[in-house]
Structure formats: C-alpha cells, structure tokens
Short mmCIF file of C-alpha atoms in Angstrom, two decimals:
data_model
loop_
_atom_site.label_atom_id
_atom_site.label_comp_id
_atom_site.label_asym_id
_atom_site.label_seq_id
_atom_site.Cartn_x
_atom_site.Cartn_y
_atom_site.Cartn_z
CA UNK A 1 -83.11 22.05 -34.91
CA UNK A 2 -84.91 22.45 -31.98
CA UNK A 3 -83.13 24.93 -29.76
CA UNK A 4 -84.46 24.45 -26.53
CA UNK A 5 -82.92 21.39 -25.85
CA UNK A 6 -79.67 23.01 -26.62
CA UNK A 7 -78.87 23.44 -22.95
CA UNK A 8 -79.15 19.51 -22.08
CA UNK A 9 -77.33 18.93 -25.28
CA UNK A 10 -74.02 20.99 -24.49
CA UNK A 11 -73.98 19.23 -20.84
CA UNK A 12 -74.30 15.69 -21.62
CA UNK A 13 -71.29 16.71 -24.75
CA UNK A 14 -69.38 18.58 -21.80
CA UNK A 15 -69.77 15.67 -19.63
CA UNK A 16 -68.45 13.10 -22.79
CA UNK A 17 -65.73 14.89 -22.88
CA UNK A 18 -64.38 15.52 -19.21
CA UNK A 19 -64.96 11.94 -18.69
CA UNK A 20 -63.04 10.58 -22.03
CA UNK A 21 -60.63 13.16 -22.21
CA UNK A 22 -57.49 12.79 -19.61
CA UNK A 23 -57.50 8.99 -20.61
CA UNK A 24 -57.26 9.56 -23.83
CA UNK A 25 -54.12 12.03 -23.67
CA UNK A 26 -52.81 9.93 -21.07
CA UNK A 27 -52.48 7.12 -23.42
CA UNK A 28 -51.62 9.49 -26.71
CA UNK A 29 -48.24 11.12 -24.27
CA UNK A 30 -45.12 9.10 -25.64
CA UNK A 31 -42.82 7.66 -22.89
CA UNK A 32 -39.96 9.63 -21.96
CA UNK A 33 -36.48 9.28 -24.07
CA UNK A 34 -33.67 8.69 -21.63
CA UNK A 35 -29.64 7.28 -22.83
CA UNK A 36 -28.79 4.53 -21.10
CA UNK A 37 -25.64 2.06 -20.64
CA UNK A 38 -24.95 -0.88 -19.50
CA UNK A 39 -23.15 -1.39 -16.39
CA UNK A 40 -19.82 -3.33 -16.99
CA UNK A 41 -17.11 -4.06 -14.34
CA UNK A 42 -13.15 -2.65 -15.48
CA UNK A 43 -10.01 -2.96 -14.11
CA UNK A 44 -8.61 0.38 -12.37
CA UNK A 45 -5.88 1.20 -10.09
CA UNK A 46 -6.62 3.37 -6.76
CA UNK A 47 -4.17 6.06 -5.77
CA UNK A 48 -3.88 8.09 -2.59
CA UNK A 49 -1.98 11.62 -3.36
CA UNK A 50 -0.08 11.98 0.32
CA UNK A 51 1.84 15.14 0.83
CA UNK A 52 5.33 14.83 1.23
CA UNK A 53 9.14 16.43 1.79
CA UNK A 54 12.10 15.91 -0.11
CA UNK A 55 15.24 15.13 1.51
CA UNK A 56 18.61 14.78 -0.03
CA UNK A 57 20.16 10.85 -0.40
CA UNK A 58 23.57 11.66 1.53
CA UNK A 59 24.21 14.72 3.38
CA UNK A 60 27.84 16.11 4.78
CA UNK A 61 28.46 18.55 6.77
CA UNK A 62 32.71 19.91 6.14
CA UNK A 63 34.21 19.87 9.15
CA UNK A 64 37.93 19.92 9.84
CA UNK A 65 39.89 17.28 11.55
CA UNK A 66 43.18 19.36 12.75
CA UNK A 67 42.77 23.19 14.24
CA UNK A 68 43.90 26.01 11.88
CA UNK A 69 43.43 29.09 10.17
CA UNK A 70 42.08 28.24 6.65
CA UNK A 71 43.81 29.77 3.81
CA UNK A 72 42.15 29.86 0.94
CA UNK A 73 38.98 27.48 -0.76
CA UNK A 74 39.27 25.63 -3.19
CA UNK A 75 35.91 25.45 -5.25
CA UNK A 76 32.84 27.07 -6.37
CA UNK A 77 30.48 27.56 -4.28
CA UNK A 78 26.69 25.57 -5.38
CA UNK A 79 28.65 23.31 -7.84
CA UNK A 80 29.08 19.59 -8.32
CA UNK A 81 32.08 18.20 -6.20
CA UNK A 82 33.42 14.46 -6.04
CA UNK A 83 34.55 12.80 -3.16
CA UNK A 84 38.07 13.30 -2.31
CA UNK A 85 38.16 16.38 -4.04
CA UNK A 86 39.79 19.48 -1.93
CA UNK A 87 37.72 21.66 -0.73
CA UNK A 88 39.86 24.17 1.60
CA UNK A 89 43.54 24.83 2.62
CA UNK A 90 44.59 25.40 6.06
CA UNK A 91 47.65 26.62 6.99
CA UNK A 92 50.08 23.59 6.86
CA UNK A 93 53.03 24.85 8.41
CA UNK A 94 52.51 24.04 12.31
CA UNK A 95 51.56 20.84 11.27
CA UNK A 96 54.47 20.88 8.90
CA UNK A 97 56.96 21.24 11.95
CA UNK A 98 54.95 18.87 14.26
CA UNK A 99 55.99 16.50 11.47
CA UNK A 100 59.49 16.96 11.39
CA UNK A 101 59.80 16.72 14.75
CA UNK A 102 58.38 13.14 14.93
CA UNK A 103 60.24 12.27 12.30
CA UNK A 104 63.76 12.99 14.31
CA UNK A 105 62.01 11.62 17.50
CA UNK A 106 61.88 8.52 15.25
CA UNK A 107 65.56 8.89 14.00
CA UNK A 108 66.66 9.58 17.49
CA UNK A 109 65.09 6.10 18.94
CA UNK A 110 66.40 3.96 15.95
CA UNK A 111 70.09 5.38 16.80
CA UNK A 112 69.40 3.95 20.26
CA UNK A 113 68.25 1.13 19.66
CA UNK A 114 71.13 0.09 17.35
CA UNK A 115 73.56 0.77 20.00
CA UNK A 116 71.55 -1.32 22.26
CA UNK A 117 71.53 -4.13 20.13
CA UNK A 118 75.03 -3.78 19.59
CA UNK A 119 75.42 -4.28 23.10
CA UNK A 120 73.29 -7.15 23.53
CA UNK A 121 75.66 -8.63 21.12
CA UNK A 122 78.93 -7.83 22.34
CA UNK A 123 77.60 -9.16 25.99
CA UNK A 124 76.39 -12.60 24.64
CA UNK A 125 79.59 -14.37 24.01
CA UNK A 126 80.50 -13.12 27.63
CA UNK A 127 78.04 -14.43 29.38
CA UNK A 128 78.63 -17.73 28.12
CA UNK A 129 82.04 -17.58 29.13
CA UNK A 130 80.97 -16.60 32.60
CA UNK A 131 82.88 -13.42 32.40
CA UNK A 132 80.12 -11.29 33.26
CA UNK A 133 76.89 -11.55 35.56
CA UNK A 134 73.95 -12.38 34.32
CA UNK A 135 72.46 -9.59 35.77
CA UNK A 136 74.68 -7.10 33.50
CA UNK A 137 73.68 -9.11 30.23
CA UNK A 138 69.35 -9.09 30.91
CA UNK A 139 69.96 -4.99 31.42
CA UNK A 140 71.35 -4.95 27.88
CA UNK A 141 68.73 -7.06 26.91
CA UNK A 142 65.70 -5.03 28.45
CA UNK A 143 67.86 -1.94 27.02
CA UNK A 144 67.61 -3.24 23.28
CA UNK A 145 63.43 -4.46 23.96
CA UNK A 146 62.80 -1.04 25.50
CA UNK A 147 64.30 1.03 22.72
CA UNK A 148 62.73 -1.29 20.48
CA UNK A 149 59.27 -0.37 22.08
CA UNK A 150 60.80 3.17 21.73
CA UNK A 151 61.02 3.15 17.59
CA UNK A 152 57.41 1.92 17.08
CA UNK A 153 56.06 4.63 19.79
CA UNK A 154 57.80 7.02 17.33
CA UNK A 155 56.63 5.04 14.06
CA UNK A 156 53.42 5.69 15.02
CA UNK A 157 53.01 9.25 16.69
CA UNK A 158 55.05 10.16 13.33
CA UNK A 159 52.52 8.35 11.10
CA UNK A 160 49.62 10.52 13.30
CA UNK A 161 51.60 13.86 12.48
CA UNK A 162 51.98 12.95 8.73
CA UNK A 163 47.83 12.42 8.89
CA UNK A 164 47.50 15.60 10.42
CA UNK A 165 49.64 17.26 7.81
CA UNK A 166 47.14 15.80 5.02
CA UNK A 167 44.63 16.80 6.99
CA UNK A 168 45.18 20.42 6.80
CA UNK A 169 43.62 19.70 2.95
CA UNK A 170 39.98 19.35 3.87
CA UNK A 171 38.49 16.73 1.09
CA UNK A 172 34.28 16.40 -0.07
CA UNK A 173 33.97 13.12 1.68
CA UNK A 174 31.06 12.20 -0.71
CA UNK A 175 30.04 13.35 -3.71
CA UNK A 176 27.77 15.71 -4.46
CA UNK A 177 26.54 19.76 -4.65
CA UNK A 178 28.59 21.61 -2.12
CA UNK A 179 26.71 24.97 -1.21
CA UNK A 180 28.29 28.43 -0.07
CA UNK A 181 31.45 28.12 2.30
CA UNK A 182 30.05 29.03 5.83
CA UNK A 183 33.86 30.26 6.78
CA UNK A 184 35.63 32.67 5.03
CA UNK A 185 39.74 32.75 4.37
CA UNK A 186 41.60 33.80 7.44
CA UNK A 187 39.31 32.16 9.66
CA UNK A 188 40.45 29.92 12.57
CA UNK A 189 38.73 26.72 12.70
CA UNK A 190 38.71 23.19 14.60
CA UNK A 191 37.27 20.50 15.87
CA UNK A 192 35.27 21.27 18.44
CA UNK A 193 33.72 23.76 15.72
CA UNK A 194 29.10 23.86 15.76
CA UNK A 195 29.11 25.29 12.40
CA UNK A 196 30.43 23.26 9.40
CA UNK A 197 32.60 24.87 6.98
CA UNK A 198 30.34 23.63 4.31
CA UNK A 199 28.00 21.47 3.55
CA UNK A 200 27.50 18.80 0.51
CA UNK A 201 24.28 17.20 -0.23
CA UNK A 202 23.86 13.89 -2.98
CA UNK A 203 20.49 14.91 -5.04
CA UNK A 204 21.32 12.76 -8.04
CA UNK A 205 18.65 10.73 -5.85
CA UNK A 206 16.04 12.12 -3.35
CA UNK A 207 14.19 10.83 -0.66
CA UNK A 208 10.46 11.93 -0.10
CA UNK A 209 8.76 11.16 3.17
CA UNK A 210 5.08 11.40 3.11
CA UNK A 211 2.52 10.63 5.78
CA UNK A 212 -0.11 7.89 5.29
CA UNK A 213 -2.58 7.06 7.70
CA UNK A 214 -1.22 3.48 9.56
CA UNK A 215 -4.79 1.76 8.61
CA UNK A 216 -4.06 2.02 4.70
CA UNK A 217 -0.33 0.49 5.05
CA UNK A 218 -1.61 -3.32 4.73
CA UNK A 219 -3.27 -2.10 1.65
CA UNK A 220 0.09 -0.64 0.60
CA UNK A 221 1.64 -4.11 1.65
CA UNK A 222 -1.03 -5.83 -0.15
CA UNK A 223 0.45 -4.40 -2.97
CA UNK A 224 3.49 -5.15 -4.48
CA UNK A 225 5.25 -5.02 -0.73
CA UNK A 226 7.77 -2.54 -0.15
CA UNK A 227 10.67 -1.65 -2.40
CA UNK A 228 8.74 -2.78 -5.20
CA UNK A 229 6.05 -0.40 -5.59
CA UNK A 230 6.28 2.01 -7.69
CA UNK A 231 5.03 5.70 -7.27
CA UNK A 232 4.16 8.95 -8.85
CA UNK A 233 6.09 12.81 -8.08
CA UNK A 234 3.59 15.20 -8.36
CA UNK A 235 4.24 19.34 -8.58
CA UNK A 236 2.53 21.30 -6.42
CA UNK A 237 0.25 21.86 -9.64
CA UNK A 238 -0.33 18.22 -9.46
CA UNK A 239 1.86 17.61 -12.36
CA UNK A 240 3.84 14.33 -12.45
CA UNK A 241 7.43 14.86 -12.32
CA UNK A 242 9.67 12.62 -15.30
CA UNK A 243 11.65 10.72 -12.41
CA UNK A 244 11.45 7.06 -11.65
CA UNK A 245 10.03 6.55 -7.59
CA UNK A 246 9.69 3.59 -5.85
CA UNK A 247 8.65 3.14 -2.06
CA UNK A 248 10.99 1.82 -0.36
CA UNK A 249 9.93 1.36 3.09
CA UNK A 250 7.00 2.52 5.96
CA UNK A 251 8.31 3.31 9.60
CA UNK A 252 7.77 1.28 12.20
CA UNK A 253 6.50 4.42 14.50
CA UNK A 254 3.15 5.32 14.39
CA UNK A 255 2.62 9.24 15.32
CA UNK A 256 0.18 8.49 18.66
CA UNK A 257 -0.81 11.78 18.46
CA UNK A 258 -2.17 11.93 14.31
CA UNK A 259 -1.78 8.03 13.77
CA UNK A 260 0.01 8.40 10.79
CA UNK A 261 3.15 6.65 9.76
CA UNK A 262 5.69 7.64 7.20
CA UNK A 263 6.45 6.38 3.74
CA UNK A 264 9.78 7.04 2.45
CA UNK A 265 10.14 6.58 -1.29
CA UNK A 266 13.12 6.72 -3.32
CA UNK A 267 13.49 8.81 -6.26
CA UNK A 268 15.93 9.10 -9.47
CA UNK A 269 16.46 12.78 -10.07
CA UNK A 270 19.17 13.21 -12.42
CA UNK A 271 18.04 16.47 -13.54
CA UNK A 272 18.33 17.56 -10.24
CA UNK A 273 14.62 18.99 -10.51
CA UNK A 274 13.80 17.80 -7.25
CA UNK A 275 15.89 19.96 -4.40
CA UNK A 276 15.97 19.32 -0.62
CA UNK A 277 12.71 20.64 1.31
CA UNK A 278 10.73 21.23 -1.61
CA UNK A 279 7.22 20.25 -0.80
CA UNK A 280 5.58 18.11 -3.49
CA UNK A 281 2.54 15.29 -3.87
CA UNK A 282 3.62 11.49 -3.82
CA UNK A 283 0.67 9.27 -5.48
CA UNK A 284 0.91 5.62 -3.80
CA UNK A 285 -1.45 3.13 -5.29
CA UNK A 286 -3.20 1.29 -2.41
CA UNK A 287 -5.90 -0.92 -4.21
CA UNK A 288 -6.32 -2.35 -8.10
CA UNK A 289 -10.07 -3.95 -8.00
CA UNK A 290 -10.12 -5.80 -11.18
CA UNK A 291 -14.19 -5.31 -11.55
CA UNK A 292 -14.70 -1.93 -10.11
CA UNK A 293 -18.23 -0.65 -11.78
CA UNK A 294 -17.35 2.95 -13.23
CA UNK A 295 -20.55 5.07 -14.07
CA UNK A 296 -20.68 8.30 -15.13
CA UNK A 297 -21.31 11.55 -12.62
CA UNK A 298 -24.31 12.85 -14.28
CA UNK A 299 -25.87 9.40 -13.74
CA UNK A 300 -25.64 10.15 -9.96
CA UNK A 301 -28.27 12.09 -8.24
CA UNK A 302 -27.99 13.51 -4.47
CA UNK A 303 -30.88 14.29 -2.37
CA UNK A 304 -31.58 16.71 -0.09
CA UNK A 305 -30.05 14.10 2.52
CA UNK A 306 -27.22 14.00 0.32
CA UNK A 307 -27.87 10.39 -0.66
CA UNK A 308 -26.23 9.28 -4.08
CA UNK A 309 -29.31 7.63 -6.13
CA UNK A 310 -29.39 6.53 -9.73
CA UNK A 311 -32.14 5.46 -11.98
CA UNK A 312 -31.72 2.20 -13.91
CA UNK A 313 -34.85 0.26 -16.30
CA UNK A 314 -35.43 -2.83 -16.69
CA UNK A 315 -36.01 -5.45 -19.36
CA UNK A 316 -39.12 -3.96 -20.30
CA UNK A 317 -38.20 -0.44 -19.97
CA UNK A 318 -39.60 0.31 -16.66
CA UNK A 319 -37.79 2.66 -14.59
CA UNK A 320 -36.65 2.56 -11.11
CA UNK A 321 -34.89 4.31 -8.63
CA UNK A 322 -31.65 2.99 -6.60
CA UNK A 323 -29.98 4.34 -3.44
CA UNK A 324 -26.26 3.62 -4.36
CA UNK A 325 -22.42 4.29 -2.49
CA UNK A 326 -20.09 6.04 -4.57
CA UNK A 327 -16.66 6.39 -3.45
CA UNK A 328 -13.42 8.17 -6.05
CA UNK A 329 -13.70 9.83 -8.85
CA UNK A 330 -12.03 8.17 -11.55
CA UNK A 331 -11.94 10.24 -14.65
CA UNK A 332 -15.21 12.05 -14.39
CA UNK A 333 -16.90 8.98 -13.23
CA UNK A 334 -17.90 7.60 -9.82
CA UNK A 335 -16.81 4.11 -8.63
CA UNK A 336 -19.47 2.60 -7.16
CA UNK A 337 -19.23 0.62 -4.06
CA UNK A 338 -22.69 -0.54 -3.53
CA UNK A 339 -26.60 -0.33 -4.78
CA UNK A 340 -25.70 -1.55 -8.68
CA UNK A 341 -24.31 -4.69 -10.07
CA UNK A 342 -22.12 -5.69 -13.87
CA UNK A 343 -25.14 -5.72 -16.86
CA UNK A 344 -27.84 -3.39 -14.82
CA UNK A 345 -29.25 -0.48 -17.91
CA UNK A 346 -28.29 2.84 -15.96
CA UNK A 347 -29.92 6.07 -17.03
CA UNK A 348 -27.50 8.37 -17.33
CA UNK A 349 -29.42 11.79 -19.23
CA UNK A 350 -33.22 12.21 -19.21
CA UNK A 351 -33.63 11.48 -15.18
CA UNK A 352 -35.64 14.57 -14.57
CA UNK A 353 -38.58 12.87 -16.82
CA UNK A 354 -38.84 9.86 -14.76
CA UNK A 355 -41.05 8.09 -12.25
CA UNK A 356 -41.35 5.10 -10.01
CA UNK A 357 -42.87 2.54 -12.28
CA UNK A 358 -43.16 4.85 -15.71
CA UNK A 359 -42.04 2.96 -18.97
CA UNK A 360 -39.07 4.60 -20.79
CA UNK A 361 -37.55 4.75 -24.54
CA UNK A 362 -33.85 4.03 -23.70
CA UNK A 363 -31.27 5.88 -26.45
CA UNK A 364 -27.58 4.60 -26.38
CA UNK A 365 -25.48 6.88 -24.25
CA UNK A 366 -22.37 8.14 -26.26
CA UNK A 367 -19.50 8.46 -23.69
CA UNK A 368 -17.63 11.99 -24.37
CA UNK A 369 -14.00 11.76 -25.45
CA UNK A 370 -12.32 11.95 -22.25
CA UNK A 371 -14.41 8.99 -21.37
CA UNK A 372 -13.22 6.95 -24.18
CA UNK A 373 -9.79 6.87 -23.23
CA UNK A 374 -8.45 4.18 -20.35
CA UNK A 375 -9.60 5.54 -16.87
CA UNK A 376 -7.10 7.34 -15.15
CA UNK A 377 -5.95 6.61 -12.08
CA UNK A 378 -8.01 7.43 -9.17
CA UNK A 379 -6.69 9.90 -6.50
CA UNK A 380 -7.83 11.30 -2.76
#
C-alpha cells in the first residue's frame, strides 16, 4: 500500500462519514414511549365547601311570669328536659293569699247579687199592681244587672290569681337541653328581669347558616330548588358528619358590603354531635355536568406563564401540544373546561420526550387505584 496517499485517503473517509453519519442515527433513534388515554366525558357532581355556624332549632330563654323569691330548682343542670316539665319553685304563698282573697271577693258579690235578684222578684208583682213606682222597681233591676257585672269582675280577677298561683311553678316551655340555672335559690326574681333564669335549647335538630356568594344561588336553584337539596356536614378536619342535611332556604338579603347571602340548611342530629356555635364545613352541590372530561394531573403541564397545556397524538402518532382550562380537582384529576374534546389520545407520562410534530409509541396508561374508583365529589 502506497502510503503517501494516506493523507487524502483518511479525509475523503472523514468526510463519508460526517456527511452520512447524523442521518443515519437520526433514523436508527426509536420514537419516544409515552402512556396515553383516551379522553371520555363522565358524569360528576360539583360541590362548593362554604363555612358555616350551627345554631340550635328552638331556643328559650326561662323567664318568670309572677315576681318572687325562687325556692328551690327542680332539675339538673345540662340535661334533657320536656316541655311542661318544672323547672323552679317560687315561693307560692303571697300568691297563695292573693288567691284566697279573690276567691271571697267572688263569694262576697254572688251573696249580693242573690239578694238583688230576690228583690227584683219580690218588686215585680208590685209593679204590676201599681203599688209601687216604676222608678223603685228599674233601681232593683239595675241593682241585680250591676251585681251581676260584679260576680264575673270577680270570676275573672279570681281566675288571674289562680294563674298566678301556677305560675309560681316555672315550666320548660319546649323541649330540650336546659343548661346551668343563671339564678340561684333565695333569689328574687320577676318580670321585668334581663337575665333569664335559664335557658333551653332543641339540638335534636340544628340549623347551619353558611355564606355563599349571591352569583352561585341560581346554580343552587338550578338544582333540586330549595328544601330539596341535600347537603354534606363536614368537621373541621373535613370529615363528613353521619347526619342527614338538607338546605332549606337562601335569604333574601344580600350582604352589600361582601355580596354574599346566607344558606340555612337543616340538619338531623340525634346524637347531639353537632352543638350550638360550633364552626363546621357545609358542602352544597351547585352543578352535575353529565359529560365533564376528567384527565389526570400529571397530564397537565404549566408554563412559566402559568398556562395549563397538555400533549395529545394523533391517529398516526404524531404529537402535539394544547393550551387547555382546567378548573376543580376531582379526585386527583383536573376537569377540564376548555382546549380538549370526548375521544382525543392524551399523553399523560413520557411528556418531557416530546416535540411539536415528533412521532410517538403510545403505551396504555394504567389509572392508579384511587382512580379506579367513582370520582369523588368535587369541592372549592
């Protein structure tokens, strides 16, 4: 071999191979593997969480009806009381005497009326004899009509002082869980009182007032309509309470200065776990799209904008990128408003091998179990 034409020969080999080679491992590099799915439209139910208070159902404050120095109560304090039930003693005996004396008032206008009608009798044979004036038998007459008027004045002030008597038993006007006496034996009370003895609050059903912005209640309309809805007790650890909650109404005042307007909802809480101005989470549904598209969160990308994109391929494998609008999270995936559409392939792992217009090997995507199950309700 004739080494002096090595030289030429290495260059014109060197050149052969810059020119052939990035062609030739361009078209030996295997496309990308990516796991795809296809895009299908579900049903799914979207919830608002809206903090809330809870009130009691019925609440009565103990308050006496007659003045007088209570004696001694008659139950224990923070338990369940019925209506009608007595709840304190006051000292009878004024009222006792008050009694009596209406009931001789009483006796002492029946007497006279009796003897007034007696003499209303004896007078009408004689005035139609003419043996007296007429004028002497319409006294008797107005005599017997006045004391008349007399006994049912005393019928009724006696009836009052018999009230007042029962009164002096102060009774749970509803039902309910009475709390700690707020007057003590030996204390004078009365009507014109600020502080209750007592108070007695209904929890075997709560209300909870929440606060919804006034632009989502046709949504909540839209619905089921009020009453008929039902809704979800949440824990301040956003776990659902066991009751049974329905809304039952939305004011009719709009707060000018938040424009918000409140939800009550009603509440069956027979376990009493629910107690007047505890704080909790109420979750209202306010929409149930019947094709929502549901894809999962790693599928979505976010620029540096903090634009949602996804990349999808088409029927040849050819991959693309999508701006898209997400919106809740339902169960680790993103409803998406806008940007894909039912049957699109959606890359969901692999993304960070891709480019505009570069041909893919899709791999079915295998959801993870907590994507198997029914999508949970969405929540804000």
């Amino acid at each position: 071999m004739d080494f002096k034409n090595w030289p030429v020969l290495l260059a014109v080999l060197t050149l052969a191979a810059c020119s052939k080679g990035p062609q030739q491992a361009e078209e030996k590099t295997p496309p990308p593997v990516v796991t795809v799915l296809s895009v299908k439209p579900s049903a799914v139910t979207l919830n608002d969480d809206l903090p809330g208070r809870v009130a009691a159902y019925r609440t009565a404050d103990i308050r006496p009806q007659v003045g007088g120095i209570v004696l001694r109560r008659l139950f224990e304090q923070g338990t369940e009381v019925q209506a009608g039930q007595p709840l304190f003693q006051l000292n009878p005996a004024p009222l006792k005497a008050e009694s009596d004396t209406a009931a001789a008032a009483l006796q002492h206008a029946q007497a006279t009326l009796a003897r007034a009608s007696r003499q209303a009798e004896r007078l009408q044979p004689l005035i139609d004899a003419d043996a007296i004036s007429r004028q002497a038998y319409d006294d008797a007459v107005s005599d017997r009509d006045l004391a008349a008027a007399n006994v049912a004045q005393a019928k009724a002030t006696l009836e009052r002082k018999r009230l007042d008597l029962a009164f002096a038993t102060v009774q749970a006007p509803i039902s309910g869980r009475i709390g700690q006496e707020l007057v003590s034996e030996g204390a004078l009370v009365g009507q014109s009182d600020a502080s209750p003895m007592a108070r007695i609050l209904q929890i075997d059903k709560v209300y909870v007032d929440v606060r919804q912005p006034a632009s989502m209640l046709a949504s909540l309309h839209a619905m089921r309509g009020p009453g008929k809805q039902a809704a979800t007790i949440l824990s301040a650890e956003g776990q659902p309470y066991k009751v049974d909650a329905k809304v039952l109404f939305a004011d009719l005042n709009v707060d000018a200065g938040t424009g918000d307007a409140t939800i009550r909802i009603l509440v069956e809480n027979p376990d009493r776990v629910l107690l007047p101005g505890m704080f909790v989470r109420a979750r209202i549904a306010r929409a149930a799209p019947a094709d929502a598209l549901l894809v999962p969160q790693q599928a979505v990308q976010r620029g540096a904008d903090g634009h949602a994109t996804v990349w999808t391929l088409d029927k040849t494998g050819k991959a693309s990128q999508r701006a898209v609008t997400v919106g809740d999270v339902i169960n680790h995936q993103y409803l998406v408003r806008t940007g894909l559409a039912a049957g699109d392939t959606l890359v969901v792992e692999g993304q960070e091998r891709l480019q505009e217009g570069v041909h893919a090997r899709p791999h079915a995507w295998k959801a993870p179990a907590q994507l198997s199950a029914a999508p949970a309700p969405a929540a804000k």
